[in-house]
Short mmCIF file of C-alpha atoms and ligand atoms in Angstrom, two decimals:
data_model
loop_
_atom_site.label_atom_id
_atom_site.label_comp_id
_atom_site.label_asym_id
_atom_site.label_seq_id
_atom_site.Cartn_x
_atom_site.Cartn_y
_atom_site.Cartn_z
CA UNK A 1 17.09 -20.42 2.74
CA UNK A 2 14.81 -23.20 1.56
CA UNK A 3 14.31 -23.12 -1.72
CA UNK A 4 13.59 -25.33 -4.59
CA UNK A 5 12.22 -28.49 -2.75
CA UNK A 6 9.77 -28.99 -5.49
CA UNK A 7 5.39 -29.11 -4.70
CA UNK A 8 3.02 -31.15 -3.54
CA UNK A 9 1.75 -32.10 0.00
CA UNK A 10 5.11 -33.93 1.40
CA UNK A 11 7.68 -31.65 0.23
CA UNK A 12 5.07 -28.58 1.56
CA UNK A 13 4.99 -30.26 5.26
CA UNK A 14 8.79 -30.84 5.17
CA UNK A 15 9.62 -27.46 4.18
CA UNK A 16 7.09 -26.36 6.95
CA UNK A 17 9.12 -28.54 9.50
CA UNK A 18 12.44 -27.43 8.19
CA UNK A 19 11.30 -23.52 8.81
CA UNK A 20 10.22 -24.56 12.34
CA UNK A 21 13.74 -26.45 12.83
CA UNK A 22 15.52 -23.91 11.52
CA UNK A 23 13.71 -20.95 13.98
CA UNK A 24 14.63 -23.29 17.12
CA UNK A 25 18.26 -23.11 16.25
CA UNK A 26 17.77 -19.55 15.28
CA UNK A 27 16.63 -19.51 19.34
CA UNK A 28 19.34 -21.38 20.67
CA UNK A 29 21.85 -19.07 19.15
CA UNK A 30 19.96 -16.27 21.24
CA UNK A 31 19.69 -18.40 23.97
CA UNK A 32 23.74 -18.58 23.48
CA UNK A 33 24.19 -14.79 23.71
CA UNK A 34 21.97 -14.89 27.01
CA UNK A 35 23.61 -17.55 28.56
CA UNK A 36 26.96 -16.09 28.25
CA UNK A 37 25.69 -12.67 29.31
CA UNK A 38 24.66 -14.00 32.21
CA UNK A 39 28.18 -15.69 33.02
CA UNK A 40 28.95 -11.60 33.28
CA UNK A 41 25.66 -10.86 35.39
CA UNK A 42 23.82 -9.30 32.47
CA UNK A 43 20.56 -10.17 32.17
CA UNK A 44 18.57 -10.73 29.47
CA UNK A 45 15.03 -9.13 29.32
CA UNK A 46 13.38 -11.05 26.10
CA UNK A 47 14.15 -13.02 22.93
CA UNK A 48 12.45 -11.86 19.50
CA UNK A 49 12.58 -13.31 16.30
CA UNK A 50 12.54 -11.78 13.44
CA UNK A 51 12.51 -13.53 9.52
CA UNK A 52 16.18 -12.45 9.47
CA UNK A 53 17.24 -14.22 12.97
CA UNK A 54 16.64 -13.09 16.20
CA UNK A 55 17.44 -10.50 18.57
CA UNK A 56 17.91 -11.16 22.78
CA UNK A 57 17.66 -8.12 24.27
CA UNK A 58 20.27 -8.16 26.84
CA UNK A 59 19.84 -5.35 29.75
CA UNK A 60 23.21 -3.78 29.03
CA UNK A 61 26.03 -4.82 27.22
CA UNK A 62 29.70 -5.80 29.45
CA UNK A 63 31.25 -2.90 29.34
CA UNK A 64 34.43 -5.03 29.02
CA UNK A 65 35.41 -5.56 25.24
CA UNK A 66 36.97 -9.05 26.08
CA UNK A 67 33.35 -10.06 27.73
CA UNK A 68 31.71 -8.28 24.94
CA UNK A 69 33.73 -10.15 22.72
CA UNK A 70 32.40 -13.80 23.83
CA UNK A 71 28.87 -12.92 24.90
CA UNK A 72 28.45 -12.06 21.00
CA UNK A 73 30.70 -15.53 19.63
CA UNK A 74 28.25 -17.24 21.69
CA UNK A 75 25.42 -16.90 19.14
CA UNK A 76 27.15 -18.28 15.91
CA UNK A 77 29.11 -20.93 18.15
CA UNK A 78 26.30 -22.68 19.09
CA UNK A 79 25.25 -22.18 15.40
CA UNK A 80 28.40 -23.76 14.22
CA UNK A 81 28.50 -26.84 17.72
CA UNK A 82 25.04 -28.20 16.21
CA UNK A 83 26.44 -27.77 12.26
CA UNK A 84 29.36 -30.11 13.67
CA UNK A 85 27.41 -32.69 15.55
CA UNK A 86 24.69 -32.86 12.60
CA UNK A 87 28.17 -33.63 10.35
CA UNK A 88 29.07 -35.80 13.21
CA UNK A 89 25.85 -37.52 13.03
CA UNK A 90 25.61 -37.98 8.98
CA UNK A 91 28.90 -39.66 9.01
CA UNK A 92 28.53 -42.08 11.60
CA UNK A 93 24.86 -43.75 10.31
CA UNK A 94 26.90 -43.42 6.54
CA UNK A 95 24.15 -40.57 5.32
CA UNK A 96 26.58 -38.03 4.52
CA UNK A 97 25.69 -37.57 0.74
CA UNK A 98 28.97 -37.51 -1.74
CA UNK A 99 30.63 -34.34 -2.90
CA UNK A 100 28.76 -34.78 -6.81
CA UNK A 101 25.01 -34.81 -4.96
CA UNK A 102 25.63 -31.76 -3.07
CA UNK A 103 27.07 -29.66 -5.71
CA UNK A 104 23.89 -30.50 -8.11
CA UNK A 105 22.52 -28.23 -5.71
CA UNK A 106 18.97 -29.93 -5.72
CA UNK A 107 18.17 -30.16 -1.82
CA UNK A 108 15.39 -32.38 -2.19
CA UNK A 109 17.72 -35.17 -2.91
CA UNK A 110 19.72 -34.47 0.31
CA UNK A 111 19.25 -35.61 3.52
CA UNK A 112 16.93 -33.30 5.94
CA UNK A 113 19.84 -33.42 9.01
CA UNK A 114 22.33 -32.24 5.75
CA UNK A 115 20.36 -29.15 4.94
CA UNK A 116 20.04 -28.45 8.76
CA UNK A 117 23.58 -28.61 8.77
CA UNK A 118 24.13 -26.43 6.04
CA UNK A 119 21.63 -24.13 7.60
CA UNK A 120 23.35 -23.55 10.54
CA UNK A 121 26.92 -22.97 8.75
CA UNK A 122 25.67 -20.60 6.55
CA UNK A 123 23.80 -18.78 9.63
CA UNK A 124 26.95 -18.60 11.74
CA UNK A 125 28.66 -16.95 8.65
CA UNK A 126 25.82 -14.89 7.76
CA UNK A 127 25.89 -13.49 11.21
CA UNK A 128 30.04 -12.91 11.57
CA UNK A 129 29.71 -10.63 8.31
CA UNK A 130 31.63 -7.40 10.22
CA UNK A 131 28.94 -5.01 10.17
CA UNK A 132 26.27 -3.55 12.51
CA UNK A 133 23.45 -5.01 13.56
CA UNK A 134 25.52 -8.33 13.06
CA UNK A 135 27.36 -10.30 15.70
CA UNK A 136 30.59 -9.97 13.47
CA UNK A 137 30.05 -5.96 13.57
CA UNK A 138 30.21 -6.37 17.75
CA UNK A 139 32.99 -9.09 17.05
CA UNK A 140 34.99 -5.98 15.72
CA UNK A 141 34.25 -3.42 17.41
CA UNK A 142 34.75 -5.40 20.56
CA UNK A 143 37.99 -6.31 18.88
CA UNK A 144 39.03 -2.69 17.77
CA UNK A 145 38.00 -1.41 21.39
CA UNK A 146 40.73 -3.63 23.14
CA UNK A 147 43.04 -1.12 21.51
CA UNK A 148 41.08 2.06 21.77
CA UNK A 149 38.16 4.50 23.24
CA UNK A 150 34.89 2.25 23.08
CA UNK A 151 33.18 5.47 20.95
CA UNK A 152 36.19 5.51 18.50
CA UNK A 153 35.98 1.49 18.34
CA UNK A 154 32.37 1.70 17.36
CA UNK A 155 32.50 4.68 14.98
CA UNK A 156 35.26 3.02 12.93
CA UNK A 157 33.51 -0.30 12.96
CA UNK A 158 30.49 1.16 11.92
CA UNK A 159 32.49 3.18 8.92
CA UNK A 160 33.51 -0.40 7.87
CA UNK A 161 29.87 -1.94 8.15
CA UNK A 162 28.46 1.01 6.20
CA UNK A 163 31.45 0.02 3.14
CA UNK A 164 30.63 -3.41 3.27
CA UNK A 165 27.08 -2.49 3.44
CA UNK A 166 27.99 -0.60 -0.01
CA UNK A 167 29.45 -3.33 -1.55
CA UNK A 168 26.85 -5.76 -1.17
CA UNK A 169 24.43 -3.56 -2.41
CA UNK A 170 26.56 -2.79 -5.67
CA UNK A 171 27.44 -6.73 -5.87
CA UNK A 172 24.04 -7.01 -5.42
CA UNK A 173 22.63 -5.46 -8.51
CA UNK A 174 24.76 -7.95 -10.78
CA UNK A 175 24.50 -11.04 -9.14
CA UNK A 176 21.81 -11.40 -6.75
CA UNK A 177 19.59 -8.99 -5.50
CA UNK A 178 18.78 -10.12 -2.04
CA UNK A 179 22.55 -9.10 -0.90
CA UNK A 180 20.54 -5.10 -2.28
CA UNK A 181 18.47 -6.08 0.44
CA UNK A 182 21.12 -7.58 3.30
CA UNK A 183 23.18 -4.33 1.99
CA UNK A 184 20.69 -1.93 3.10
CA UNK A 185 19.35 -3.70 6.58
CA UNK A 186 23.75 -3.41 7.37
CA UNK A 187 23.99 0.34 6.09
CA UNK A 188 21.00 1.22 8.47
CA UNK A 189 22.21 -0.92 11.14
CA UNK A 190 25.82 0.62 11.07
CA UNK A 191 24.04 4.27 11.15
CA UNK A 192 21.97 3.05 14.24
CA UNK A 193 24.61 1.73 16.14
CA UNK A 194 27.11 4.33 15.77
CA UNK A 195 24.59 7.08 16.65
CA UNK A 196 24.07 5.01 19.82
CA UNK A 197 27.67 4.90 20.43
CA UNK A 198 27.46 9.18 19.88
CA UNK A 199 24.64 9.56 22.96
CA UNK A 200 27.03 7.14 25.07
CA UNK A 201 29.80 9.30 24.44
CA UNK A 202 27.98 13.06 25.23
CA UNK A 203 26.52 11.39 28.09
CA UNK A 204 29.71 10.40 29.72
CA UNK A 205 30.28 10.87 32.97
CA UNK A 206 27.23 12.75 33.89
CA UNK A 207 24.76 11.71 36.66
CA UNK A 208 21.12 12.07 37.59
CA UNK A 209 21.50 15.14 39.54
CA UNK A 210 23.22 17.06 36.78
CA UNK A 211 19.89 16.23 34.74
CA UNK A 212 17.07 16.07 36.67
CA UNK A 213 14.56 18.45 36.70
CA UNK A 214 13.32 20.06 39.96
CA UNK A 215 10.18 21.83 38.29
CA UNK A 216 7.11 19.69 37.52
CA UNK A 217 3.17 19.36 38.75
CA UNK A 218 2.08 16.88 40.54
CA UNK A 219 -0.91 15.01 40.79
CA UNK A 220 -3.03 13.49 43.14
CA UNK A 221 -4.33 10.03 43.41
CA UNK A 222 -8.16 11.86 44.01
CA UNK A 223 -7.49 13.59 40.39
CA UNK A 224 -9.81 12.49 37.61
CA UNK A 225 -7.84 12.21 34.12
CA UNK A 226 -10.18 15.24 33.27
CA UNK A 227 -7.92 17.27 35.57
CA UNK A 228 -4.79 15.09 34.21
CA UNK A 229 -5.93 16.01 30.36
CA UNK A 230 -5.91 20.05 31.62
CA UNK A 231 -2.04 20.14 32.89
CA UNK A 232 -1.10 18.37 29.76
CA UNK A 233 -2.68 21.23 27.86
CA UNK A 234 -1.55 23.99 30.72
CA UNK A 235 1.76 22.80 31.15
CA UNK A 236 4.49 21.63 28.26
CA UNK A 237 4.42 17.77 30.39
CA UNK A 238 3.43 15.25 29.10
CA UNK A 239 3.10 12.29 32.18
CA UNK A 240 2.96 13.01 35.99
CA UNK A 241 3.49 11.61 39.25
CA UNK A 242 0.70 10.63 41.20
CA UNK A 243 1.05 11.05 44.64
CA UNK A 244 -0.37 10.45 47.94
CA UNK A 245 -0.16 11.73 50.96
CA UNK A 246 3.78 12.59 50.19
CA UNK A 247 3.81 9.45 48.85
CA UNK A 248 4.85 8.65 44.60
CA UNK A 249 1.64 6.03 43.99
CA UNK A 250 2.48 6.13 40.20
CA UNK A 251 3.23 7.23 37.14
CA UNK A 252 0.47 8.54 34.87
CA UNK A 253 2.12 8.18 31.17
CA UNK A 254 0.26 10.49 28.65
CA UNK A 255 -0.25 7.40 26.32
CA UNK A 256 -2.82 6.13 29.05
CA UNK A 257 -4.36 9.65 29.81
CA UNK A 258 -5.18 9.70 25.99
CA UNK A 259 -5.91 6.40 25.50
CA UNK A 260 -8.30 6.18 29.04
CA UNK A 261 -9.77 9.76 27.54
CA UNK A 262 -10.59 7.80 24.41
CA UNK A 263 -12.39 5.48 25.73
CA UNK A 264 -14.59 7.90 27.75
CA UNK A 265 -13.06 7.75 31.25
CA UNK A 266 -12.65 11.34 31.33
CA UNK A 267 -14.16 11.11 34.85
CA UNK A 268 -12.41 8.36 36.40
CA UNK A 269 -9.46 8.81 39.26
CA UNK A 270 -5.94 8.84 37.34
CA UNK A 271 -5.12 5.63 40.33
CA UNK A 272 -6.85 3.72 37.97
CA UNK A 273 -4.46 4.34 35.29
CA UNK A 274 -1.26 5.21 36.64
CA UNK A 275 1.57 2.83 36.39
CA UNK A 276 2.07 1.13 39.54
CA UNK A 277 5.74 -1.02 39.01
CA UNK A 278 7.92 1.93 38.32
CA UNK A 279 11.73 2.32 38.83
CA UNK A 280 13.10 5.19 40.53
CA UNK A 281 16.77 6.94 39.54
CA UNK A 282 19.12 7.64 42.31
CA UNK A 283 21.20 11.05 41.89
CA UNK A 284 24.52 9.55 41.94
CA UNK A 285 23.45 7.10 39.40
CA UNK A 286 25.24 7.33 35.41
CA UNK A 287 23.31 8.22 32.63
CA UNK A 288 25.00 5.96 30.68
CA UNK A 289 24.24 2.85 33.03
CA UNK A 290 20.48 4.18 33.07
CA UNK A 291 20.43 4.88 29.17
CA UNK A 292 18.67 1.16 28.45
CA UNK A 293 15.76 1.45 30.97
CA UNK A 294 15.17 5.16 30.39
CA UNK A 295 15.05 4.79 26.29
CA UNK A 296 13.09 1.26 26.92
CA UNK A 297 9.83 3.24 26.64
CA UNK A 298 7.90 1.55 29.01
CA UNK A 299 8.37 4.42 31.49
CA UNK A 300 8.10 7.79 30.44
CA UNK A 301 9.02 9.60 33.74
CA UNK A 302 11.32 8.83 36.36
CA UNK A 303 11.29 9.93 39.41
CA UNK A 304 14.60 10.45 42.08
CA UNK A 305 14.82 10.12 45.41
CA UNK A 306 17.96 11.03 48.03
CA UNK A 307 17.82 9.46 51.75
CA UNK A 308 13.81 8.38 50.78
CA UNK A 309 13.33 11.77 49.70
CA UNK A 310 11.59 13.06 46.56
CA UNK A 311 14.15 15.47 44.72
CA UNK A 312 12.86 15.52 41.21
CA UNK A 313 12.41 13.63 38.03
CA UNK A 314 13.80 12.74 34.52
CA UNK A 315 12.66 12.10 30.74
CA UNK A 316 14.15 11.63 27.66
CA UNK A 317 13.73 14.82 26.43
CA UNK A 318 15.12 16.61 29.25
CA UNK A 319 18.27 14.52 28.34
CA UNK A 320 18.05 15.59 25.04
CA UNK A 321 17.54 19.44 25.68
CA UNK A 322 20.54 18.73 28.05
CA UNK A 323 22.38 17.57 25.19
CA UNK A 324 21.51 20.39 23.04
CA UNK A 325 22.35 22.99 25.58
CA UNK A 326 25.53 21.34 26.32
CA UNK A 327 26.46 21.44 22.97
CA UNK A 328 25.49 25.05 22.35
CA UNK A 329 27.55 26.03 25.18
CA UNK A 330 30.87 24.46 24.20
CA UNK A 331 30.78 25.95 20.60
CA UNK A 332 30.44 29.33 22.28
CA UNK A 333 33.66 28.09 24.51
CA UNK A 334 35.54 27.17 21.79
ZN1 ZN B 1 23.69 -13.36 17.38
#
């Protein structure tokens, strides 16, 4: 958004300190989402920041459209409180430029707080557009879901991110082709999102016992990743638990046994690479509560335990051959 400030040494460093400005307020808008999210009890797990604005990875979102609804106005609100008290600001130390030097366009004429200002209207708008991955995509579907089903909500608000998506991308090829670009990031955004809100929906209602499976090896804390390497290749798993004496020590992920193979550990004891801080499932838990720390990636095998008992485990694919099977069955029902 900072364009045409002309060259040289002074307008480079200001246009350097505007970026940096500008990626703060891009944070507090996060830090607005997470702050409101935790008004609900949701907490957030990190903030990332991207060219296009940021991301805060909340733990879940409130289930509850109307809580869903301001956790997401948080972000552009705080976008739009520091737009006001920059405007606030200009007009009270007489800066605010007149209406003829803004509309020449040329920024380098305006004051810095101005183009701050602008900054932060045109990133509260940018980020109400209604579509998927945008605030203003939630906004609606958050909006649409006070009426109906939550899957419905966000299958018709991603049909109407994927049109708008459309149009930019056609307005885009006449007038200017960054909204080609904007266009696309929506259309795969909507696609994304509404796919997520598909998984939601088949997993419904089902628990960790309905999943879990009951047949898997087990390894020891003695084993060397040598022995771990052979059940990958004897077996169709791809991480273990490592246990002693009755005991679940760890995880052993397979990205570790390859990567501690690579690096010529072949005889080592898999304690050495297991995964020590690992979260257990509890049977009567819902997969669709559990959905954000089980596709988080940073475990790949959960184990469950009923009255301090070891009953099985769970992985992402045996959700998804669940899903398949489930599927397959109910066509044949039909
Ligand atoms: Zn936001």
């Amino acid at each position: 958004m900072y364009f045409r400030i002309g060259h040289g040494y002074r307008a480079g460093l200001s246009g350097v300190f505007f970026i940096l400005v500008l990626f703060a307020c891009v944070v507090l808008h996060e830090l607005g989402h997470a702050l409101m999210a935790k008004r609900f009890k949701v907490m957030t797990r990190d903030i990332t920041l991207y060219p296009i604005g940021g991301i805060a990875s909340l733990e879940s979102m409130p289930t509850k459209p109307a809580q869903e609804l301001q956790v997401t106005l948080a972000g552009p609100a705080v976008n739009v409180a520091i737009g006001v008290l920059i405007w606030i600001f200009l007009i009270i130390t007489h800066q605010m430029p007149d209406l003829e030097t803004i509309s020449t366009g040329n920024l380098v004429n305006l004051p810095f707080a101005f183009n701050i200002m602008y900054a932060n209207f045109i990133l509260a708008v940018f980020n109400l557009i209604p579509a998927f991955p945008m605030d203003g995509g939630r906004v609606l579907r958050s909006l649409l879901a006070m009426k109906m089903d939550q899957t419905k909500a966000t299958n018709i608000a991603a049909k109407i991110g994927q049109f708008l998506a459309i149009v930019f991308v056609f307005f885009g090829f006449f007038y200017d082709f960054w909204l080609v670009f904007i266009g696309m990031f929506l259309f795969l955004g909507a696609g994304a999102e509404s796919k997520a809100g598909e998984l939601k929906y088949a997993l419904e209602g089902i628990r960790v016992k309905d999943v879990l499976m009951t047949k898997y090896s087990v390894l020891n804390t003695e084993n060397t990743l040598q022995e771990a390497s052979r059940h990958l290749i004897d077996t169709n798993e791809k991480s273990f638990l490592i246990m002693k004496n009755d005991n679940v020590e760890g995880i052993l992920n397979y990205k570790d046994i390859i990567e501690g193979l690579h690096k010529g550990n072949a005889n080592e004891k898999t304690e050495t690479f297991m995964q020590k801080d690992f979260v257990w499932l509890n049977p009567e838990d819902l997969l669709t509560d559990k959905l954000p720390v089980i596709g988080q990636g940073k475990q790949s095998l959960f184990p469950v335990k009923s009255d301090d008992k070891l009953i099985g485990v769970l992985n992402t694919e045996n959700i998804d051959k669940w899903i398949l099977a489930k599927h397959n069955l109910l066509i044949h029902e039909k």
